[in-house]
Structures are given as structure tokens and as C-alpha cells.
Coordinates of C-alpha atoms in Angstrom, one line a residue:
M1 CA -0.5 0.0 0.0
S2 CA 1.4 3.7 -1.0
P3 CA 1.7 5.9 2.6
H4 CA -1.8 7.8 1.0
D5 CA -3.4 4.5 2.0
L6 CA -2.4 4.1 4.8
R7 CA -3.4 7.0 6.9
H8 CA -7.0 5.5 6.1
K9 CA -8.7 7.4 8.2
S10 CA -6.8 10.4 9.0
R11 CA -6.2 11.7 5.9
H12 CA -10.0 12.8 5.9
V13 CA -9.0 15.6 9.2
M14 CA -4.7 16.2 7.9
D15 CA -5.4 17.3 4.1
G16 CA -5.9 19.7 2.3
P17 CA -6.4 24.1 3.3
A18 CA -9.6 23.6 5.0
R19 CA -7.9 21.2 8.2
A20 CA -5.5 24.5 8.8
P21 CA -7.1 24.8 11.3
H22 CA -7.1 20.5 12.8
R23 CA -3.7 21.0 11.3
A24 CA -2.6 23.7 14.1
F25 CA -3.8 22.1 16.8
Y26 CA -1.9 19.4 16.0
R27 CA 1.2 22.1 16.2
A28 CA 0.1 23.0 19.6
M29 CA 1.1 18.7 20.2
G30 CA 4.6 19.3 19.0
L31 CA 3.9 17.5 15.1
K32 CA 5.9 19.0 11.8
D33 CA 5.1 19.1 8.2
E34 CA 6.8 15.7 8.4
D35 CA 4.3 14.5 11.0
F36 CA 1.3 15.3 8.7
K37 CA 2.4 12.7 5.9
K38 CA 2.5 9.6 8.1
P39 CA -0.6 7.9 9.8
L40 CA -2.2 7.9 13.2
V41 CA -2.6 5.5 15.7
G42 CA -4.4 5.4 19.0
I43 CA -2.4 4.3 21.7
A44 CA -5.1 3.8 24.3
T45 CA -4.3 2.8 27.4
T46 CA -6.3 2.1 31.0
W47 CA -4.5 3.5 33.2
N48 CA -5.2 4.6 36.4
E49 CA -4.6 5.0 40.3
V50 CA -7.8 2.9 41.6
T51 CA -5.9 -0.4 41.2
P52 CA -3.1 -2.0 40.7
C53 CA -3.3 -3.9 37.3
N54 CA -3.3 -0.6 35.8
I55 CA -1.2 1.6 37.4
T56 CA 1.9 0.6 35.3
L57 CA 0.4 1.0 31.6
R58 CA 0.9 4.9 31.2
D59 CA 4.7 3.3 31.2
Q60 CA 4.4 0.9 29.4
A61 CA 2.9 3.4 26.8
A62 CA 5.9 5.0 25.9
H63 CA 7.8 2.4 25.3
I64 CA 5.3 1.7 23.0
K65 CA 4.8 4.8 21.8
R66 CA 8.6 5.1 20.5
G67 CA 7.9 1.8 18.9
V68 CA 5.5 3.5 16.6
D69 CA 7.3 6.0 16.4
A70 CA 10.4 5.1 15.0
N71 CA 8.4 2.8 12.4
G72 CA 6.6 5.7 10.5
G73 CA 4.1 6.2 13.1
I74 CA 2.4 9.1 15.0
S75 CA 1.1 8.0 19.0
R76 CA -1.3 9.6 20.2
E77 CA -2.1 8.3 23.2
F78 CA -5.0 8.3 25.4
N79 CA -6.5 6.3 27.8
T80 CA -10.0 5.5 29.8
I81 CA -11.1 4.5 32.7
A82 CA -11.3 1.0 34.3
V83 CA -12.7 0.5 37.7
S84 CA -10.8 -2.0 40.0
D85 CA -13.1 -5.2 40.8
G86 CA -11.1 -6.5 43.8
I87 CA -11.8 -2.6 46.0
A88 CA -15.4 -2.8 44.8
M89 CA -16.1 -5.8 45.8
G90 CA -18.1 -7.0 48.2
H91 CA -20.9 -4.1 49.0
E92 CA -23.0 -1.0 46.1
G93 CA -19.9 -0.1 44.4
M94 CA -19.8 -2.9 41.8
K95 CA -22.7 -3.3 40.1
A96 CA -20.5 0.1 38.1
S97 CA -17.3 -2.6 37.4
L98 CA -19.3 -4.7 33.5
V99 CA -21.1 -2.1 33.1
S100 CA -17.7 -0.1 32.8
R101 CA -17.1 -2.8 30.3
E102 CA -19.0 -0.8 28.2
A103 CA -17.9 2.5 29.1
I104 CA -14.4 1.5 27.9
A105 CA -15.7 0.2 24.5
D106 CA -17.5 3.3 23.7
S107 CA -15.1 5.5 24.9
I108 CA -12.1 4.6 22.8
E109 CA -15.0 4.1 20.0
L110 CA -15.3 7.6 20.5
V111 CA -11.7 8.5 20.9
M112 CA -11.6 6.6 17.4
H113 CA -14.6 7.8 15.3
A114 CA -13.2 12.2 17.7
H115 CA -10.0 12.0 15.2
Q116 CA -10.1 9.8 12.4
Y117 CA -6.7 7.7 13.5
D118 CA -5.5 5.0 11.1
A119 CA -5.3 2.1 13.7
L120 CA -5.5 0.7 17.0
V121 CA -2.6 -0.3 20.7
G122 CA -4.8 -0.5 23.6
V123 CA -3.9 -1.6 26.6
A124 CA -6.3 -3.0 29.8
G125 CA -5.2 -3.6 32.9
C126 CA -8.1 -5.0 35.4
D127 CA -10.7 -7.5 34.8
K128 CA -12.9 -5.8 32.5
S129 CA -11.2 -3.5 30.7
L130 CA -9.8 -6.6 28.4
P131 CA -13.0 -7.2 26.8
G132 CA -13.9 -3.5 27.1
I133 CA -10.5 -2.9 24.9
L134 CA -11.4 -5.9 22.2
M135 CA -14.9 -4.7 22.2
S136 CA -13.9 -1.6 21.4
M137 CA -11.4 -3.1 18.5
A138 CA -14.8 -5.6 16.8
R139 CA -16.6 -2.6 16.6
L140 CA -13.9 -0.2 14.4
N141 CA -12.5 -2.7 12.4
V142 CA -9.3 -0.4 11.8
P143 CA -5.8 -2.6 12.5
S144 CA -5.4 -3.0 15.6
L145 CA -3.6 -5.1 18.5
F146 CA -3.9 -6.4 21.8
L147 CA -1.6 -6.0 25.0
Y148 CA -2.3 -7.3 28.3
G149 CA -0.7 -4.9 30.9
G150 CA 0.4 -8.4 32.9
T151 CA 0.1 -10.1 35.9
I152 CA 1.4 -9.5 39.8
M153 CA 3.5 -11.2 41.3
P154 CA 2.7 -14.1 43.9
G155 CA 2.5 -12.9 47.6
R156 CA 4.2 -14.7 49.9
L157 CA 3.1 -16.1 53.3
G158 CA 4.5 -18.5 55.3
G159 CA 6.7 -20.1 52.7
K160 CA 3.3 -20.5 51.0
D161 CA 2.1 -18.2 47.8
L162 CA -0.2 -15.7 48.2
T163 CA -3.3 -15.0 45.9
I164 CA -5.5 -11.7 46.7
V165 CA -8.5 -14.2 47.4
D166 CA -7.4 -16.1 50.2
V167 CA -7.6 -12.2 51.5
Y168 CA -10.8 -12.9 50.8
E169 CA -11.2 -16.2 52.8
A170 CA -8.7 -14.8 55.8
V171 CA -12.3 -12.3 56.2
G172 CA -14.0 -15.7 56.2
A173 CA -11.4 -17.4 58.9
F174 CA -11.9 -14.8 61.1
A175 CA -15.5 -13.7 61.8
T176 CA -15.7 -16.8 62.6
G177 CA -12.1 -17.8 65.0
K178 CA -10.1 -20.0 63.1
I179 CA -7.5 -17.1 62.4
T180 CA -6.5 -13.8 64.8
E181 CA -6.6 -10.1 64.0
K182 CA -3.1 -10.3 63.3
E183 CA -2.7 -13.3 62.0
L184 CA -5.7 -11.6 59.2
Y185 CA -3.0 -9.3 58.5
D186 CA 0.1 -10.3 57.7
I187 CA -3.1 -12.0 55.2
E188 CA -3.5 -8.4 54.3
C189 CA 0.3 -7.0 53.5
S190 CA 1.2 -10.4 51.9
A191 CA -1.1 -11.1 49.2
C192 CA -0.5 -8.0 46.9
P193 CA 3.5 -7.6 46.6
G194 CA 3.8 -4.7 43.8
A195 CA 1.7 -3.8 40.8
G196 CA -0.2 -5.8 38.4
S197 CA -3.4 -8.1 38.0
C198 CA -4.7 -10.5 40.3
G199 CA -2.0 -13.5 39.7
G200 CA -4.5 -16.7 39.9
Q201 CA -6.1 -17.6 36.7
F202 CA -9.5 -15.2 37.3
T203 CA -10.7 -12.9 34.7
A204 CA -7.4 -10.9 33.6
N205 CA -5.6 -13.4 33.3
T206 CA -8.6 -15.5 31.7
M207 CA -9.2 -13.0 29.6
A208 CA -4.9 -11.4 28.6
C209 CA -5.2 -15.6 27.7
V210 CA -8.5 -15.1 25.5
A211 CA -7.0 -12.8 23.4
E212 CA -3.6 -14.4 22.5
A213 CA -6.0 -17.9 20.9
M214 CA -8.0 -15.3 19.2
G215 CA -4.3 -13.9 17.4
M216 CA -4.8 -10.4 18.7
A217 CA -1.7 -10.0 21.3
L218 CA 1.9 -11.1 19.8
P219 CA 2.4 -14.5 20.7
G220 CA 3.8 -14.7 24.5
S221 CA 3.4 -11.2 24.3
N222 CA 0.1 -11.5 27.4
G223 CA 2.3 -13.4 30.0
Y224 CA 4.9 -11.2 30.9
P225 CA 4.3 -10.0 34.4
A226 CA 3.8 -6.4 34.9
L227 CA 7.0 -5.6 36.0
D228 CA 9.5 -8.1 34.5
P229 CA 12.4 -6.3 32.1
G230 CA 11.0 -7.7 28.9
R231 CA 8.6 -6.3 29.5
V232 CA 10.4 -2.9 27.6
T233 CA 11.4 -5.2 24.0
V234 CA 7.7 -6.8 24.0
N235 CA 6.4 -3.5 24.5
E236 CA 8.4 -1.5 21.4
Q237 CA 7.3 -5.0 19.4
C238 CA 3.7 -3.8 20.3
G239 CA 4.2 0.0 18.4
E240 CA 6.3 -2.0 15.5
A241 CA 3.4 -3.9 14.8
I242 CA 0.9 -2.1 14.8
M243 CA 2.6 -0.8 12.1
R244 CA 3.0 -3.4 10.3
L245 CA -0.2 -4.6 10.4
L246 CA -1.5 -0.9 9.0
Q247 CA 1.3 -1.9 5.6
E248 CA -1.1 -5.3 5.7
N249 CA -4.5 -3.8 6.6
L250 CA -5.1 -7.4 8.4
R251 CA -8.1 -5.5 11.0
P252 CA -10.4 -7.4 13.3
S253 CA -12.9 -9.2 11.4
D254 CA -10.1 -10.8 9.5
I255 CA -8.1 -11.7 12.6
M256 CA -11.6 -12.1 14.5
T257 CA -13.1 -14.9 13.1
R258 CA -16.4 -17.7 14.1
K259 CA -13.0 -20.4 14.2
A260 CA -10.8 -17.7 16.6
F261 CA -13.4 -17.3 18.6
E262 CA -13.8 -21.6 19.7
N263 CA -10.5 -21.5 19.7
A264 CA -10.4 -18.7 23.0
I265 CA -13.1 -21.6 24.6
R266 CA -10.8 -23.3 24.4
V267 CA -8.1 -22.0 25.6
V268 CA -10.9 -21.0 29.2
A269 CA -11.8 -24.6 29.4
A270 CA -8.2 -25.7 29.3
T271 CA -6.8 -23.3 32.4
G272 CA -10.2 -23.6 34.0
G273 CA -11.3 -20.1 33.2
S274 CA -13.4 -17.1 34.4
T275 CA -16.5 -18.2 34.4
N276 CA -16.8 -14.7 33.1
A277 CA -15.4 -15.3 30.2
C278 CA -19.1 -16.4 28.5
L279 CA -20.2 -12.7 28.6
H280 CA -16.9 -11.2 27.7
L281 CA -16.7 -13.9 24.5
P282 CA -20.9 -13.9 23.8
A283 CA -20.6 -9.7 23.8
I284 CA -16.7 -9.7 21.7
A285 CA -18.3 -11.7 18.9
H286 CA -21.3 -9.7 18.1
E287 CA -19.6 -6.1 18.0
L288 CA -18.9 -9.2 14.9
G289 CA -22.0 -9.6 14.2
I290 CA -21.0 -13.5 15.5
D291 CA -23.6 -15.6 17.5
L292 CA -21.6 -17.2 20.3
P293 CA -24.4 -19.2 22.1
L294 CA -24.4 -20.8 25.5
S295 CA -24.3 -24.3 23.6
L296 CA -21.8 -23.2 20.8
I297 CA -19.8 -22.6 24.3
D298 CA -20.6 -25.9 26.8
R299 CA -20.1 -28.1 23.7
I300 CA -16.5 -27.2 23.0
F301 CA -16.0 -27.5 27.0
N302 CA -17.5 -30.3 27.4
E303 CA -15.3 -31.6 23.8
T304 CA -11.5 -29.9 25.5
P305 CA -9.5 -31.4 28.4
T306 CA -8.4 -29.4 31.2
L307 CA -4.3 -28.9 30.5
A308 CA -3.3 -26.1 33.3
D309 CA -3.6 -26.7 36.7
L310 CA -3.9 -23.4 37.5
K311 CA -5.3 -20.7 40.8
P312 CA -7.7 -20.9 42.2
G313 CA -8.6 -24.6 40.8
G314 CA -5.6 -25.9 40.0
K315 CA -1.8 -25.0 42.9
Y316 CA 0.1 -22.5 40.3
V317 CA -0.8 -18.7 39.0
M318 CA -0.2 -16.8 36.1
N319 CA 4.0 -15.9 36.9
D320 CA 4.2 -20.0 35.9
L321 CA 3.2 -20.0 33.7
F322 CA 4.5 -17.9 32.2
R323 CA 8.4 -19.2 33.8
I324 CA 7.4 -22.1 31.6
G325 CA 7.8 -20.6 28.7
G326 CA 3.7 -18.5 28.4
I327 CA 0.9 -18.7 26.8
P328 CA 2.3 -20.4 23.7
V329 CA 3.2 -23.6 25.9
L330 CA -0.3 -23.7 26.3
L331 CA -2.0 -23.2 23.3
K332 CA 0.5 -26.0 21.3
A333 CA -0.7 -27.9 23.9
L334 CA -4.2 -26.8 22.5
L335 CA -3.0 -27.9 18.8
D336 CA -1.0 -31.1 19.3
A337 CA -3.9 -32.3 20.7
G338 CA -5.7 -31.7 17.7
L339 CA -7.6 -29.4 19.7
L340 CA -6.9 -25.6 17.8
H341 CA -7.2 -23.9 14.9
G342 CA -4.4 -23.5 13.7
D343 CA -5.1 -22.6 9.7
C344 CA -6.5 -18.7 11.8
L345 CA -5.1 -15.6 11.7
T346 CA -2.9 -13.9 14.0
V347 CA -1.4 -9.7 14.7
T348 CA 1.6 -10.9 13.4
G349 CA 0.9 -11.6 9.8
K350 CA 1.5 -15.1 10.1
T351 CA -1.9 -18.8 11.3
M352 CA -1.6 -20.1 14.4
A353 CA 0.0 -23.5 13.8
E354 CA 3.5 -21.1 12.2
N355 CA 3.3 -18.4 15.7
L356 CA 3.2 -22.4 17.7
K357 CA 6.2 -24.3 15.0
D358 CA 9.2 -24.3 17.2
V359 CA 7.6 -24.0 20.7
T360 CA 7.5 -26.5 22.5
L361 CA 5.7 -28.1 25.8
P362 CA 8.6 -28.8 28.6
T363 CA 8.5 -32.4 30.7
D364 CA 10.4 -31.3 33.5
Q365 CA 7.1 -29.9 35.1
D366 CA 3.6 -30.0 36.2
V367 CA 2.1 -26.6 35.2
V368 CA 0.5 -27.2 32.1
Y369 CA 0.1 -31.2 31.1
P370 CA 0.1 -32.8 27.5
G371 CA -3.5 -33.5 25.6
T372 CA -2.4 -37.2 26.7
C373 CA -2.5 -37.3 30.0
P374 CA -5.1 -34.1 31.3
I375 CA -5.5 -32.8 34.2
S376 CA -9.6 -33.9 33.4
P377 CA -11.0 -34.7 30.1
T378 CA -13.1 -31.9 29.7
G379 CA -12.9 -28.1 30.4
G380 CA -13.1 -26.4 33.6
L381 CA -16.2 -24.9 33.6
K382 CA -20.2 -25.8 32.7
I383 CA -22.9 -24.4 31.9
L384 CA -26.1 -25.3 32.8
Y385 CA -29.6 -25.8 31.7
G386 CA -33.5 -27.2 33.9
N387 CA -36.6 -25.0 35.2
L388 CA -35.2 -22.7 36.8
A389 CA -32.1 -21.6 34.0
T390 CA -34.2 -22.3 30.8
E391 CA -31.4 -19.1 29.1
G392 CA -29.1 -21.4 30.6
A393 CA -26.6 -20.7 34.2
V394 CA -22.6 -21.6 34.6
V395 CA -21.1 -22.9 37.0
K396 CA -16.2 -23.6 37.2
V397 CA -15.5 -27.2 38.3
A398 CA -11.9 -27.0 36.8
G399 CA -10.8 -28.5 40.1
L400 CA -14.2 -29.0 42.1
S401 CA -13.9 -32.6 44.2
R402 CA -18.6 -32.3 44.5
R403 CA -20.0 -31.6 41.7
V404 CA -23.5 -33.3 42.3
H405 CA -26.1 -31.2 45.5
R406 CA -29.8 -31.3 46.3
G407 CA -30.7 -29.4 49.6
P408 CA -32.9 -26.2 50.1
A409 CA -33.2 -22.8 49.3
K410 CA -32.4 -20.0 52.0
V411 CA -33.1 -17.1 49.9
F412 CA -31.9 -13.4 49.6
D413 CA -32.9 -10.4 47.6
G414 CA -29.4 -8.8 47.2
E415 CA -25.8 -9.7 48.3
E416 CA -25.1 -7.1 50.8
A417 CA -28.4 -9.6 53.2
A418 CA -27.1 -12.8 51.8
F419 CA -23.6 -11.9 53.6
A420 CA -24.7 -10.6 56.7
A421 CA -27.1 -13.9 57.2
I422 CA -23.1 -15.5 56.5
Q423 CA -21.1 -13.7 58.9
R424 CA -24.2 -14.3 61.5
Q425 CA -23.5 -19.1 60.7
E426 CA -26.1 -19.1 59.7
I427 CA -25.6 -21.1 56.7
R428 CA -25.8 -25.0 57.3
A429 CA -24.3 -27.8 55.1
G430 CA -26.0 -28.4 52.8
D431 CA -28.6 -25.2 52.0
T432 CA -28.2 -23.6 48.1
V433 CA -27.9 -20.3 48.8
V434 CA -30.2 -18.6 46.2
I435 CA -29.1 -14.5 45.7
R436 CA -30.9 -12.8 43.0
Y437 CA -32.4 -9.5 41.8
E438 CA -28.6 -9.3 41.3
G439 CA -28.9 -9.7 37.1
P440 CA -27.7 -7.2 34.4
K441 CA -31.1 -5.2 34.4
G442 CA -32.2 -6.3 38.0
G443 CA -28.6 -5.3 39.8
P444 CA -28.0 -3.6 38.1
G445 CA -25.3 -4.4 36.7
M446 CA -24.2 -8.3 37.1
R447 CA -22.3 -7.7 40.4
E448 CA -19.2 -9.9 41.6
M449 CA -19.9 -12.7 44.5
L450 CA -16.3 -13.4 45.7
S451 CA -17.4 -11.5 49.1
V452 CA -20.2 -13.9 49.9
T453 CA -17.5 -17.2 47.9
A454 CA -14.8 -16.5 50.0
A455 CA -16.0 -15.9 53.3
L456 CA -18.3 -19.3 52.7
Y457 CA -14.6 -20.7 52.2
G458 CA -13.5 -19.3 54.7
Q459 CA -16.3 -20.5 57.6
D460 CA -15.1 -24.6 55.7
L461 CA -18.2 -25.0 54.1
G462 CA -17.0 -24.0 50.5
Q463 CA -17.7 -27.6 49.7
D464 CA -20.8 -28.6 52.3
V465 CA -23.1 -25.4 49.7
A466 CA -24.2 -24.9 46.6
L467 CA -24.7 -21.1 46.2
I468 CA -27.0 -19.4 43.1
T469 CA -27.4 -16.4 41.2
D470 CA -28.5 -14.7 38.1
G471 CA -25.4 -12.4 39.3
R472 CA -21.7 -13.2 39.2
F473 CA -18.5 -14.8 40.5
S474 CA -15.4 -13.9 40.7
G475 CA -12.8 -14.9 38.1
G476 CA -11.3 -16.3 41.8
T477 CA -14.3 -18.2 44.2
R478 CA -14.5 -21.6 44.7
G479 CA -17.3 -24.4 45.6
L480 CA -20.6 -25.5 43.2
C481 CA -21.6 -21.8 42.8
V482 CA -24.2 -21.2 39.3
G483 CA -24.2 -18.2 38.1
H484 CA -25.7 -16.5 35.6
V485 CA -28.7 -17.3 36.0
G486 CA -31.4 -16.8 32.8
P487 CA -33.9 -15.0 32.8
E488 CA -32.8 -12.7 35.5
A489 CA -35.1 -12.3 38.7
F490 CA -35.8 -8.9 37.7
V491 CA -37.2 -10.2 34.4
G492 CA -40.1 -13.0 35.6
G493 CA -37.7 -15.2 35.4
P494 CA -37.6 -18.2 38.3
I495 CA -35.3 -17.9 39.9
A496 CA -37.3 -15.0 41.1
L497 CA -40.1 -17.9 42.6
L498 CA -38.7 -19.5 44.8
Q499 CA -38.8 -19.8 48.0
D500 CA -37.2 -20.8 51.8
G501 CA -37.4 -24.2 51.8
D502 CA -37.7 -25.1 47.9
M503 CA -35.4 -28.2 47.3
I504 CA -33.0 -27.4 44.3
A505 CA -30.7 -29.7 42.4
V506 CA -27.7 -28.6 41.0
N507 CA -26.0 -30.9 39.1
A508 CA -22.5 -30.2 36.9
E509 CA -21.7 -33.1 35.4
T510 CA -25.1 -33.5 33.8
G511 CA -25.5 -30.2 33.6
V512 CA -29.1 -29.1 35.2
L513 CA -30.3 -26.6 37.9
S514 CA -33.9 -27.5 38.4
V515 CA -35.8 -27.3 41.3
D516 CA -38.9 -29.3 42.6
L517 CA -41.6 -27.0 41.3
C518 CA -44.1 -28.2 38.6
D519 CA -45.0 -25.8 36.2
A520 CA -48.2 -25.1 37.2
E521 CA -46.7 -24.1 40.8
L522 CA -44.0 -22.6 39.5
A523 CA -47.2 -20.5 36.8
A524 CA -49.2 -19.8 40.0
R525 CA -46.3 -17.9 41.6
K526 CA -45.6 -15.6 39.0
T527 CA -49.6 -14.8 38.3
R528 CA -48.6 -13.3 42.1
W529 CA -44.4 -11.6 41.6
Q530 CA -44.6 -7.9 41.4
A531 CA -41.5 -6.2 39.5
P532 CA -40.0 -4.6 42.0
V533 CA -38.9 -1.1 41.7
P534 CA -35.7 -0.6 40.3
N535 CA -32.6 -0.2 42.2
Y536 CA -31.2 3.5 40.4
G537 CA -33.7 6.3 39.2
K538 CA -31.1 8.2 36.8
G539 CA -28.0 8.1 35.8
V540 CA -25.5 5.2 33.9
L541 CA -26.9 2.2 36.4
W542 CA -30.4 4.0 34.9
K543 CA -29.3 4.1 31.3
Y544 CA -27.1 0.3 31.1
A545 CA -30.6 -1.6 33.1
Q546 CA -32.5 0.3 29.8
Q547 CA -30.1 -0.9 27.5
V548 CA -29.1 -4.5 28.6
G549 CA -29.6 -7.7 27.1
S550 CA -29.1 -10.5 28.9
A551 CA -26.0 -12.8 29.7
A552 CA -26.3 -15.7 27.8
T553 CA -25.6 -13.2 25.2
G554 CA -23.0 -11.0 27.3
A555 CA -25.4 -8.4 28.6
V556 CA -25.1 -6.2 25.1
T557 CA -25.8 -3.0 24.9
H558 CA -26.6 -2.1 21.9
P559 CA -26.5 -4.4 17.8
G560 CA -23.3 -5.1 16.7
G561 CA -22.3 -6.4 13.9
L562 CA -25.9 -7.3 12.7
G563 CA -26.7 -3.8 13.2
A564 CA -23.8 -2.1 11.1
E565 CA -24.8 -3.9 8.1
K566 CA -27.8 -2.6 8.5
A567 CA -26.5 1.6 9.3
L568 CA -26.5 3.3 6.3
S569 CA -22.6 4.7 8.1
P570 CA -21.5 2.4 10.3
V571 CA -18.3 3.2 11.9

């Protein structure tokens, strides 16, 4: 392509006498005459000081910018929001978490569209920022490259590695007198030794693996810890790579195909990844007009063995995977097992199989197992259906020793009520804890329940009760915890009709979530049910509740790629 063609967007802003005012703004920022013939590359980060996940991203962006500017581009850095799921956890603030995914995607779209940048590099840290950036890339469909800001190093106490989940579970242990306040304090002070995203195979690391599996990140780039010295080189390589993508006019729609999404689902399954992937992958696919139903996701989960022994179901953290060769080692194990589409195109300009040609699975480690000797013959997640979840629900089964439960319901309208009951030690072994009105519309925002599940584990109830909710769970959640139950309570789904004492059956082997009530009884209860008053009457949470769809389709808020096909002037 010619240099002019590289500026497929920015020429509308930069060229001709009518654009003299526009160039004047750029001159104020240091651009010279020769720069106006170079393509503009947006460098979008979620840098902020609200969470350790994002605190290094401004420095990382500086190295990406050097790579862009040294290879014929003009880098334009901007940042968008990110909230800390961990700091928002357990209180009203968590309702902002999933909503932030949409705000991130929307704000990147707006900056890129307003300024007509020709390409995009996105750098993400905390959980929702990864899918938010990938959604914006799919939506904009300009040459794009994704980079994960990196995992935190594991904490250490008493010869044992720690993650943030250990702190949440210690809260429950302290509430029951199992540990002292001093022991709780020591765990608090030791779990997070520095910058980076949560260390286990929670949502951030799951989506980092997903980005490489889909081919949207340079091979191995997403495995580097946030503070690893090698990041300087990797980030500069990202700047070089985006210029090559621009030269080749290789776009997200060329890379994020249905087969690429199937590769991503394989990786979630093989790593026992976060249940949140069942929201984020359909949402990213939706931007491209690709339907990714839960039934397809469940089929791939069932066909894919668990190969990576990662927390919370296993014993290792992301840094351990990096130590043995990173995400490419896991991808090669899947490819060798015939479980990966090797012909998918990636941001290297090569196929997945070509990228992995020289990668080998080390034999002197037990972080990733070969397909011939898996940890489990099926994946680490399972989709459930039944008269309580006609649209589906999701449970993480990685590391779960007990996958079948039958017990009476203890019903709570909201997370706070459930947490208070747990703290009062009112939950007994055999109970089925139900937390409802926490769905996408009902919360709104579909809160994660890590504080609740961790408190149960802290009281040694994690393997003895089941928990079901129309909300979500953190990637760090352990136990028989079923989330995304749909239809949600706020729209009158069956979970809204439950009463204390109803017998609920959860079978994560056969994929069933049901209540021992006949259709006639459910119908009778539905006639008596009244929709609750919305929790918010103004602002972004109100607006989100009006727009958001079902968790089963990704909790999306606009028509996506299919809508773009009908529009006169899509972005």
C-alpha cells in the first residue's frame, strides 16, 4: 500500500486547506510538516491509580509509542477508565464493574472516531478493561493490536504463595475465629507485593489468554508479569507490529473469526478460566455480528480437557505459566492434541500454527499437561440448563471435588443480605444459597459475589453448600457456585419465584439446574409475582439497565455487527 493509503482515516482530518485549523492543533502538540503525511496510531490504555492492575500502563505506553514513532507512525496516547473489581467487591460499587466494560468500549470508539486515527493499540489491566478494549477493536475494525499490562507476582507468607483470594477467604476465617486479627493482617500485607493484575486464572489472566488464542496479541506478550524487565522490548515490538498491520491492512474482522473464538473457548476450558468469559466472548463476537450461543460454548467445554493446573482450582499462578514459556506453551499443547484451529490468522501476519511451530511443551514441569495426560478429560467450566435456568447458567468445575448437590433454598434478595447471614453463621451444610435481583438489569450491573463465596470457604462451608445467582462470580471464586442464571429475577425469571425451603438440584456433571416444583406451581407463583422498583432512577446505572440484554447473550447494550450491516454509515 502507498503511504497515502495507510492514512485511510487520518487524511480526512489532516489533508487540504480546509484542515489548516486541525493541523494547527497538532502543531501545538509538537507535530511538524513531515508528520502530517504519517498515519496516526491511537494508543489506548486504562492507566490509573485506582488499582495495581493499571498503575504501570502509562510507562508501558511510552515504549509502545517509541515503537510506533520509530517505524513511520505518529502515536497518539489517550486513556479510558477502569474500575477495580477487587476494591469494588462486596458493596454497592461492584454494580459499576460490568457497566465499565461498555464505558471502556464506548469511550475508545468515540476518541478513535472523533479523531479518525488509522490504527489502534489497546493496553488493559483490570478485568473488564480487557474485553472492553477487544470489543472496541471489533467494533472499529481498524488495524488493531492488544496487549495485557501483566500479572502481579505472587505474594508469599510462611513458605506459601498467596493471591488476593487468600485475603478474601481469610476474612471468613477470621469471622469464625479460625485465625486471629494479627494473622488476617499478615495475610493482607503479604498477598499483593506490587503492580499487576490478580495472579491466578481469574478474569484478567483468562482474558489475556483469550486475546492470544484469538490472535489479537503478539505470541507470548500477554504472559509477562507487569514488572518484568522484558516488557520494555515486548512493548516496543507492539509499536512495530501495529505499523506492519497497517501496512498489510490486516483488521480485527480478518483475525477474530468464528474459528478464532472457538480457539478462545478452548483456552478458557483448558485453563479452568473465569466464568466471566461466558459473558465477554459472546459480547466481543456480537460486535462482529458473530453469534456465540452458550450451547456452542458448552459443547467446546465438554470436548476440551483441562490441561493447566492454575488457581483457583489448581495450584499455580500466571507467573508460573510464564516461567515455563507462557501462553504459547498452552496453545501448543492444545494444537498438538488436535484441539486448536491452526489455520487462524493472527496479528503476526502468520497463522496460529506457524506462530507455534518452534514451541515445545517442557517435560520438567507440571503447570501445563499434554493432551495425552490431562488433569481432567473435560474443561473447567460447565453450562447448566433446567427449569431454573431456561436461558442457561454457568459454573466453574475446575478443582471441584463435589459437582452434585441437592438441598433446601435459603433465598436472599441481594448480596448484602446473604453476606450478613453468612457472617451470622446462619448457613448450614447442605443449604442452597440463592442470591437474586443481581442480574444485568436487576442489580443493575450483575455484581460478582467473591466476598460471599470466600466467606463460605473461610467458614469451611465451600464444599458443603451450593450457591446460585443471577449475578456473577469472580474468576477467583471456588465451590459449587452457579452464576448467570437466566432469565434473571428482575424480568420474572424462575429464580424470582423461589421460596425458602424449595428443594434445588445442581448437577454440574449432567448440566442441570432445577427446582422440585411443577410447571403449574411455577405458573401460579408467577401470577403473584410483582416486579421490584428499580434500584436507580437516574445516571449511568439507570441508563445501562434500560439498554442491557440477557447474560446468555453477553449482556450487550446495542445491536452490534448485525446492526452495522443495516446502517447507512457504520463506524
